[in-house]
Tab-separated table of N, CA, C and O in Angstrom:
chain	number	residue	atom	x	y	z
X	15	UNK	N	-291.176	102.675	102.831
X	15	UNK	CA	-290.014	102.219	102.098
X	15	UNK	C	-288.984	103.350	102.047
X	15	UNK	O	-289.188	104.494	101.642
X	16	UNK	N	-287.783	102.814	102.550
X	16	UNK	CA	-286.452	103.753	102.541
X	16	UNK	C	-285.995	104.573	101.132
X	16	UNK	O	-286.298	103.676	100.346
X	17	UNK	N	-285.650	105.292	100.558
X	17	UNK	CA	-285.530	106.097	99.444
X	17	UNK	C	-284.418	105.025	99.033
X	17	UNK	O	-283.808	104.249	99.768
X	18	UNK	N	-284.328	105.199	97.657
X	18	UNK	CA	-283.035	103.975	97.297
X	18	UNK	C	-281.615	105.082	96.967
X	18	UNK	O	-281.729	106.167	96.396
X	19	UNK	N	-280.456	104.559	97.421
X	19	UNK	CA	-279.423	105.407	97.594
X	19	UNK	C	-278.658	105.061	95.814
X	19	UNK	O	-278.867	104.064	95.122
X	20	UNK	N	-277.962	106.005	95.552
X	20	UNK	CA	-277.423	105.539	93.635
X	20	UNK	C	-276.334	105.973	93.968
X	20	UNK	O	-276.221	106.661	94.983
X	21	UNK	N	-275.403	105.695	93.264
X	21	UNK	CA	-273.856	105.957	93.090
X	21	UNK	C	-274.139	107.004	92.344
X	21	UNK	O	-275.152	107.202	91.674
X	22	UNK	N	-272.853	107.922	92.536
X	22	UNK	CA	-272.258	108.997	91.905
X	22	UNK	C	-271.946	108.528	90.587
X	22	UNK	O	-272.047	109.411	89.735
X	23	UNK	N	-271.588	107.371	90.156
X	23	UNK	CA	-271.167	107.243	88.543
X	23	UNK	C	-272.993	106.900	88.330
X	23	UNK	O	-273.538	107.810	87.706
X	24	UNK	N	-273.784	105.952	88.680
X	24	UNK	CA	-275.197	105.675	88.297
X	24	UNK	C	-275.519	107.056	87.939
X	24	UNK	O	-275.534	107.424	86.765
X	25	UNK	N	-275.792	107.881	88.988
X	25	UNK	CA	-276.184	109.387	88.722
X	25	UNK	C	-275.290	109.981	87.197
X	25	UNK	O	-275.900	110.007	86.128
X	26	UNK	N	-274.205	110.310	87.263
X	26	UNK	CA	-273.692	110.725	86.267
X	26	UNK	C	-274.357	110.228	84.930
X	26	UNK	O	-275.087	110.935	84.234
X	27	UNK	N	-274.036	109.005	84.674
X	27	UNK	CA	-274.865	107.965	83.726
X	27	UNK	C	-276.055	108.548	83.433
X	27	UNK	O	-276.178	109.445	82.598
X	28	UNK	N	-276.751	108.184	83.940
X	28	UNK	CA	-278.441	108.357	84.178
X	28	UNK	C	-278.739	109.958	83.648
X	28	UNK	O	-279.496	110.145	82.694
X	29	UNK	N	-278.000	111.216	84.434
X	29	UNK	CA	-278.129	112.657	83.733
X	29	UNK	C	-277.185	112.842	82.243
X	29	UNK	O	-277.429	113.902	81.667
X	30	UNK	N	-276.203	111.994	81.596
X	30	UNK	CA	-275.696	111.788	79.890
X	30	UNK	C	-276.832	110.992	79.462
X	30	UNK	O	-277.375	111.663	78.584
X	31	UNK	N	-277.514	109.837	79.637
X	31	UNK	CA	-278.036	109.299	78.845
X	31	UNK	C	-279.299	110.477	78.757
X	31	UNK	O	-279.760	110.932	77.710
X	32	UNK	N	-279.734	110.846	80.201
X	32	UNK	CA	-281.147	111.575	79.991
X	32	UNK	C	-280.781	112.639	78.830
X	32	UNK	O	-281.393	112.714	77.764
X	33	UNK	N	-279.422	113.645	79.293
X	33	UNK	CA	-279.312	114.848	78.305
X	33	UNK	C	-278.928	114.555	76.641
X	33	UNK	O	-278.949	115.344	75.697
X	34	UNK	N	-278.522	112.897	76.687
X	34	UNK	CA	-278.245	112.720	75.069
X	34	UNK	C	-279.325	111.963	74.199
X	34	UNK	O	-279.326	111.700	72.997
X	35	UNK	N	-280.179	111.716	75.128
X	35	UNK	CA	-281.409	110.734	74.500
X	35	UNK	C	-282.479	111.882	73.452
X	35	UNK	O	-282.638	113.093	73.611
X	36	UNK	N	-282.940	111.191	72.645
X	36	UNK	CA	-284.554	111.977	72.255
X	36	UNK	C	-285.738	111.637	73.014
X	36	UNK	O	-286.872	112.002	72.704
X	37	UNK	N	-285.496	111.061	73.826
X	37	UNK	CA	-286.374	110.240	75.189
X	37	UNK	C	-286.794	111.548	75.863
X	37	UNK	O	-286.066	112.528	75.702
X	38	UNK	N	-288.115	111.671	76.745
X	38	UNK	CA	-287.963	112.446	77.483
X	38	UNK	C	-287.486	112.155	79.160
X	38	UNK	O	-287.330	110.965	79.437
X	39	UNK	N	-287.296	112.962	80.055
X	39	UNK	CA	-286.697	113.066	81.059
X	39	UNK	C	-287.538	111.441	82.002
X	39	UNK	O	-287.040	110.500	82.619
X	40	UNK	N	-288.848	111.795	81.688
X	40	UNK	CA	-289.711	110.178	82.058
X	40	UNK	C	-289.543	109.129	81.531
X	40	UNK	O	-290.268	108.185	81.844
X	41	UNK	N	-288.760	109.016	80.787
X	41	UNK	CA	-288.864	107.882	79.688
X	41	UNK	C	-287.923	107.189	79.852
X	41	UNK	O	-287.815	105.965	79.929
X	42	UNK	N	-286.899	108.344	79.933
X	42	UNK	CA	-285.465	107.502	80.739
X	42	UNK	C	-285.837	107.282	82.412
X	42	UNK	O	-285.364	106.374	83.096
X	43	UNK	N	-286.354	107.845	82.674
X	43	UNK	CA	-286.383	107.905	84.403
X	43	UNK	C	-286.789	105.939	84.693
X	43	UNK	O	-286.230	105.042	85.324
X	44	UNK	N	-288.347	106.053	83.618
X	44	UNK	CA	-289.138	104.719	83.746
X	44	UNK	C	-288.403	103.844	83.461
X	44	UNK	O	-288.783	102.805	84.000
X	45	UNK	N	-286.608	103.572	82.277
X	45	UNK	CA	-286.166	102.808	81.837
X	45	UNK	C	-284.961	102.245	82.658
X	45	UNK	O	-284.376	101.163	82.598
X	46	UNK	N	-284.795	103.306	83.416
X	46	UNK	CA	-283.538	103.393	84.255
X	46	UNK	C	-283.966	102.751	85.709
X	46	UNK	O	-283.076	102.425	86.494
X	47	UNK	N	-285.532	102.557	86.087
X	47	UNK	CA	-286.777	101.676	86.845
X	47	UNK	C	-286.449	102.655	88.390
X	47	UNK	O	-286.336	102.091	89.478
X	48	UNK	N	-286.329	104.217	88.218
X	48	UNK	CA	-286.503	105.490	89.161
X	48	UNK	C	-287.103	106.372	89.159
X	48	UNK	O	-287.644	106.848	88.161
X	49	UNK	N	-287.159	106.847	90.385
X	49	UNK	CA	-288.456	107.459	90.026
X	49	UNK	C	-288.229	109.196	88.970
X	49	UNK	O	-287.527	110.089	89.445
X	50	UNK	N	-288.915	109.366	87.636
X	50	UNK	CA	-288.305	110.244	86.890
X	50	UNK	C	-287.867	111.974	87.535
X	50	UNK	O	-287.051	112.832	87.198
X	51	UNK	N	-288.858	111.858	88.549
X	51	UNK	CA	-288.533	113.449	89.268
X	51	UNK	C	-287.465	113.420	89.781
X	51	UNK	O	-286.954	114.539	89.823
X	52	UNK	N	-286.676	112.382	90.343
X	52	UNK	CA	-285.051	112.288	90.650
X	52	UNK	C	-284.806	112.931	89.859
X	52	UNK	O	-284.878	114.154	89.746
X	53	UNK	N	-284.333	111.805	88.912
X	53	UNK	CA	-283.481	112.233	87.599
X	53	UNK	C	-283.552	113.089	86.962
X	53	UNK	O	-282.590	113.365	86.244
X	54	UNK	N	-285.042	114.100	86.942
X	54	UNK	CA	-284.956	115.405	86.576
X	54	UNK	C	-284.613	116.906	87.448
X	54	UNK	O	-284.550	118.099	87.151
X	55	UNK	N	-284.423	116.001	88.796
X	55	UNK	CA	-283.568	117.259	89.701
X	55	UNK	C	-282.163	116.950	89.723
X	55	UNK	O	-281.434	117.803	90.229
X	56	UNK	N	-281.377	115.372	89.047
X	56	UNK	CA	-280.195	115.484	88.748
X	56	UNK	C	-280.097	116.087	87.459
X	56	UNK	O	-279.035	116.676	87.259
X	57	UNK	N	-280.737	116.089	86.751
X	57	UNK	CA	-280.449	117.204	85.500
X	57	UNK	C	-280.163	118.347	85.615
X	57	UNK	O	-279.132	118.926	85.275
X	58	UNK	N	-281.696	118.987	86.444
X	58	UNK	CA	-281.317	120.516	86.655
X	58	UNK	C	-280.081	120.744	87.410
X	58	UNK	O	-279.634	121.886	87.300
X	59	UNK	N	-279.437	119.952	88.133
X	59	UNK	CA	-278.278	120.047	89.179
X	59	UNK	C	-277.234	120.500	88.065
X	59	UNK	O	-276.816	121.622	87.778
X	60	UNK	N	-277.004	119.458	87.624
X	60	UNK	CA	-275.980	119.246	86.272
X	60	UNK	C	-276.231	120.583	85.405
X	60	UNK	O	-275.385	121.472	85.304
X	61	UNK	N	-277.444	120.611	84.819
X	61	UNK	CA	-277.503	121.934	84.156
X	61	UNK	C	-276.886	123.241	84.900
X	61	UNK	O	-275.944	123.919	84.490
X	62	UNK	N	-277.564	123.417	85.974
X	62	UNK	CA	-276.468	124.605	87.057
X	62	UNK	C	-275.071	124.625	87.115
X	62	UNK	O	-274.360	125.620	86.975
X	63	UNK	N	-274.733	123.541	87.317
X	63	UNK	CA	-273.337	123.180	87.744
X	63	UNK	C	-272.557	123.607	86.349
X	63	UNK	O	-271.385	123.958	86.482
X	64	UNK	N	-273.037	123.602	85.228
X	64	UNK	CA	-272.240	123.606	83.812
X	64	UNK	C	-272.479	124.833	83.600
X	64	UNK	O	-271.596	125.340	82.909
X	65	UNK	N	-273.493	125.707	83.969
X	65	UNK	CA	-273.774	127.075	83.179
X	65	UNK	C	-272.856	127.897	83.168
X	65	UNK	O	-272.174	128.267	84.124
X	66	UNK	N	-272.768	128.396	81.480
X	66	UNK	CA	-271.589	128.997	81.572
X	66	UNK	C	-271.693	130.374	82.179
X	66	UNK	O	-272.864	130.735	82.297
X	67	UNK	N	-270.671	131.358	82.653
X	67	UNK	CA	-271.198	132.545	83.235
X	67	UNK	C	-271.424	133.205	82.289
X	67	UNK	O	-271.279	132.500	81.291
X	68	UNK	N	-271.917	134.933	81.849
X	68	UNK	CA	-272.352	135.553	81.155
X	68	UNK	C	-271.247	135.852	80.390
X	68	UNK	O	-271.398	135.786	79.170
X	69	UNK	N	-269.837	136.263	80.963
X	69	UNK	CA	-268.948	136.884	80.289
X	69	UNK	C	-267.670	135.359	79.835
X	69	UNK	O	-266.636	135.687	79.252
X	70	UNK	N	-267.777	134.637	79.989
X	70	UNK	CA	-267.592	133.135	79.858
X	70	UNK	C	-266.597	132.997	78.417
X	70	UNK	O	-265.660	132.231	78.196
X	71	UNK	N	-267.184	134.016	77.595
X	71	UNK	CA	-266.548	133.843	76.072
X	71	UNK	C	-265.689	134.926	75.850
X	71	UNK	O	-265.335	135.460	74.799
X	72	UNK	N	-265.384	135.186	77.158
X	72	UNK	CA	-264.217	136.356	76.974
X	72	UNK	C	-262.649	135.513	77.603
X	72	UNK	O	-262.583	134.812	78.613
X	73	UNK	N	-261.712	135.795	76.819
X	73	UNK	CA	-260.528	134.875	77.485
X	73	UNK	C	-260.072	135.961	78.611
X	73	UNK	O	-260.365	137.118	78.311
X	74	UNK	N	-259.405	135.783	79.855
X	74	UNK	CA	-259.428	135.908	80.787
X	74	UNK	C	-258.664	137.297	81.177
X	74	UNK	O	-258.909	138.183	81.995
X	75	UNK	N	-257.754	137.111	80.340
X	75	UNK	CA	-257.110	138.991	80.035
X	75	UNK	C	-257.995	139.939	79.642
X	75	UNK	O	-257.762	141.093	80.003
X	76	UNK	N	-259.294	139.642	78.756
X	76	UNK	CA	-260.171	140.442	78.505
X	76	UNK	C	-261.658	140.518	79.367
X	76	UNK	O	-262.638	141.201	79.071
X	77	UNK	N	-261.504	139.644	80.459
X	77	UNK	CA	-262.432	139.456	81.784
X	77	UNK	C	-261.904	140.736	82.720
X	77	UNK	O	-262.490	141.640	83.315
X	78	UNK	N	-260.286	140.304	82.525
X	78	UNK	CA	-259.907	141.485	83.888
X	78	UNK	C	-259.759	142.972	83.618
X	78	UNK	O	-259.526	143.883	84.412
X	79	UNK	N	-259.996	143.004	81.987
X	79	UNK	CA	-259.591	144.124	81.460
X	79	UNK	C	-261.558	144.411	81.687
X	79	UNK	O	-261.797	145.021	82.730
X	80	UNK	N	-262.034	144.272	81.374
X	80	UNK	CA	-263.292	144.641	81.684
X	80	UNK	C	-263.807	145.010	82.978
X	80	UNK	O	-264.700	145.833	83.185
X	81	UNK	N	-263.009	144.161	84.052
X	81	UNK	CA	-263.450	144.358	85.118
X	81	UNK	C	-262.902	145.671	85.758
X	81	UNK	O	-263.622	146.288	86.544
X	82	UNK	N	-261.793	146.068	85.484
X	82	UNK	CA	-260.682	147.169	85.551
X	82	UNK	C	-261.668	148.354	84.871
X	82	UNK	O	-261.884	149.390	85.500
X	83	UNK	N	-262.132	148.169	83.807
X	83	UNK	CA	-263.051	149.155	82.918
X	83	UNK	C	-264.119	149.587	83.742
X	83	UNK	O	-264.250	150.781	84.010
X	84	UNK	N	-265.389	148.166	84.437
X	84	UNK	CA	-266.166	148.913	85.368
X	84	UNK	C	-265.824	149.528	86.643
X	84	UNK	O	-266.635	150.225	87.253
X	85	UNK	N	-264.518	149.264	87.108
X	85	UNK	CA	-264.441	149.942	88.126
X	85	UNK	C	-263.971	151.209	88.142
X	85	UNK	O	-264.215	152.021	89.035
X	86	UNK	N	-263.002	151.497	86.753
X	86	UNK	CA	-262.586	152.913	86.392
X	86	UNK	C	-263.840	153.464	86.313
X	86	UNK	O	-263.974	154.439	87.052
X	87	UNK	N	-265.069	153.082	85.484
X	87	UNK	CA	-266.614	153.734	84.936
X	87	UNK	C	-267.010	154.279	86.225
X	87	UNK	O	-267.169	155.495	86.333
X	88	UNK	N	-267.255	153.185	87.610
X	88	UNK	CA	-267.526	153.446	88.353
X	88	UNK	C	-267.417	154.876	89.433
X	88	UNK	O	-268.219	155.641	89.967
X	89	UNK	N	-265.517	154.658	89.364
X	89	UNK	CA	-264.781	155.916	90.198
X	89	UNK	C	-265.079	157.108	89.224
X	89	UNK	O	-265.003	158.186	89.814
X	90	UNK	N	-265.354	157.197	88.074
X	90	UNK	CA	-265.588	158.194	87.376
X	90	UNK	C	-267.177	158.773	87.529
X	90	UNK	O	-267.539	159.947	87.603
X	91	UNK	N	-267.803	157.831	87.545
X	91	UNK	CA	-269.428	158.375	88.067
X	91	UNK	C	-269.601	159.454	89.044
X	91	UNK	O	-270.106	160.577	89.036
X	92	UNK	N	-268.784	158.439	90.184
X	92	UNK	CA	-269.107	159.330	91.349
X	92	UNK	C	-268.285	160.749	91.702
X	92	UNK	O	-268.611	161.542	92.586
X	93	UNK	N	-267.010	160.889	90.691
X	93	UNK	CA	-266.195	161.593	90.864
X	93	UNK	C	-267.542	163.274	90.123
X	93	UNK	O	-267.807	164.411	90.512
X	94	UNK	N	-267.981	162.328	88.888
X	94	UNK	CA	-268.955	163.267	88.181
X	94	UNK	C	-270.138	163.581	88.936
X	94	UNK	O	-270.581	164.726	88.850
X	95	UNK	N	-270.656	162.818	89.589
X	95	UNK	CA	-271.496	163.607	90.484
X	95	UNK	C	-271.115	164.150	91.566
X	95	UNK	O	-272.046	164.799	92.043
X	96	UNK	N	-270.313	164.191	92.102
X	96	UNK	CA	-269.868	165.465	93.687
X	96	UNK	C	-269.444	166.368	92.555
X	96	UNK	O	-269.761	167.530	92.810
X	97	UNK	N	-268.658	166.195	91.052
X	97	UNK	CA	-268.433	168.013	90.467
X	97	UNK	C	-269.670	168.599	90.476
X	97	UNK	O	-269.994	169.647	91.035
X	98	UNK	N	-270.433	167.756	89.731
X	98	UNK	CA	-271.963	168.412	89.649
X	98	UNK	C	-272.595	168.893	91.085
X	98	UNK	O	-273.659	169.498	91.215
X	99	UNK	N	-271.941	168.596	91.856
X	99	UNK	CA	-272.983	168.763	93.110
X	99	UNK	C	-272.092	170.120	93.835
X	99	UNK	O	-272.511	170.945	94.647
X	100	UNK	N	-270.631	169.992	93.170
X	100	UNK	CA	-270.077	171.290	93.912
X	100	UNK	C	-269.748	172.725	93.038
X	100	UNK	O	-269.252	173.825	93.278
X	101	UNK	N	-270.406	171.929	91.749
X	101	UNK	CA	-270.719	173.114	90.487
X	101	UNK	C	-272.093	173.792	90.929
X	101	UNK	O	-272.009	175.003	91.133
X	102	UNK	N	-273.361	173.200	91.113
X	102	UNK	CA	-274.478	173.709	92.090
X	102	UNK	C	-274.301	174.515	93.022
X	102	UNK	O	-275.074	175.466	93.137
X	103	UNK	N	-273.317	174.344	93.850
X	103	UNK	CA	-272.779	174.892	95.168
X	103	UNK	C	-272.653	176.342	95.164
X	103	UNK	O	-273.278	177.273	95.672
X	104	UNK	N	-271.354	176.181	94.213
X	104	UNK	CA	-270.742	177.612	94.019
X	104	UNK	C	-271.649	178.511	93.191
X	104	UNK	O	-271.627	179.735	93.314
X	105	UNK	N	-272.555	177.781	92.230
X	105	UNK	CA	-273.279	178.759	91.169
X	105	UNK	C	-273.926	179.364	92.598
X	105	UNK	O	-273.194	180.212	93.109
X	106	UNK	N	-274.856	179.154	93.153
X	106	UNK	CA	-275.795	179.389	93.985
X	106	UNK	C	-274.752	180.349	95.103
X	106	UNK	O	-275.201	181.495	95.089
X	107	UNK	N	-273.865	180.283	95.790
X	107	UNK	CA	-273.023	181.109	96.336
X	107	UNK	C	-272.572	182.506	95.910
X	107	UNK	O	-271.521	182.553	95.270
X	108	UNK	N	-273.395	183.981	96.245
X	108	UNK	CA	-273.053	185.404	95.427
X	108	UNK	C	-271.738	185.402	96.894
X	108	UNK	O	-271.766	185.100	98.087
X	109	UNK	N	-270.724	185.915	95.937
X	109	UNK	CA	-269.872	186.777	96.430
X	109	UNK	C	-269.287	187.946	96.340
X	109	UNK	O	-268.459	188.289	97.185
């Protein structure tokens, strides 16, 4: 038997009712008459697709201002390790 094909709105449907029900993910799957492991890999889909990113609750001037921050942190690291490495240098150099 051929897999049964669902619409994009069925799907949609089917992952709101699953995520708003007290039903579990089988319960709707069995009611909705599919098979429930679908509908629980259209969930996880949906769940991915929505996740918010980590820095997500920052408004967007304070995204780029952060991002500007690690890359200054960054150029400053490495700037601090070649001093350190050419402070070594010279200590060790008698003239």
């Amino acid at each position: 038997m051929a897999p049964r094909k669902y619409s994009p709105e069925f799907r949609e449907e089917a992952v709101r009712i699953a995520l708003s029900s007290s039903k579990t993910v089988t319960e709707v799957g069995r009611e909705l008459e599919m098979n429930p492991e679908t509908l629980r890999g259209w969930v996880k889909k949906h769940q991915k697709r929505n996740e918010l990113p980590a820095d997500a609750g920052l408004p967007v001037s304070e995204r780029a201002r952060l991002k500007e921050l690690e890359r200054r942190n960054h150029e400053l690291e490495m700037e601090n390790a070649f001093l350190k490495k050419a402070a070594a240098y010279f200590a060790k150099d008698p003239r």
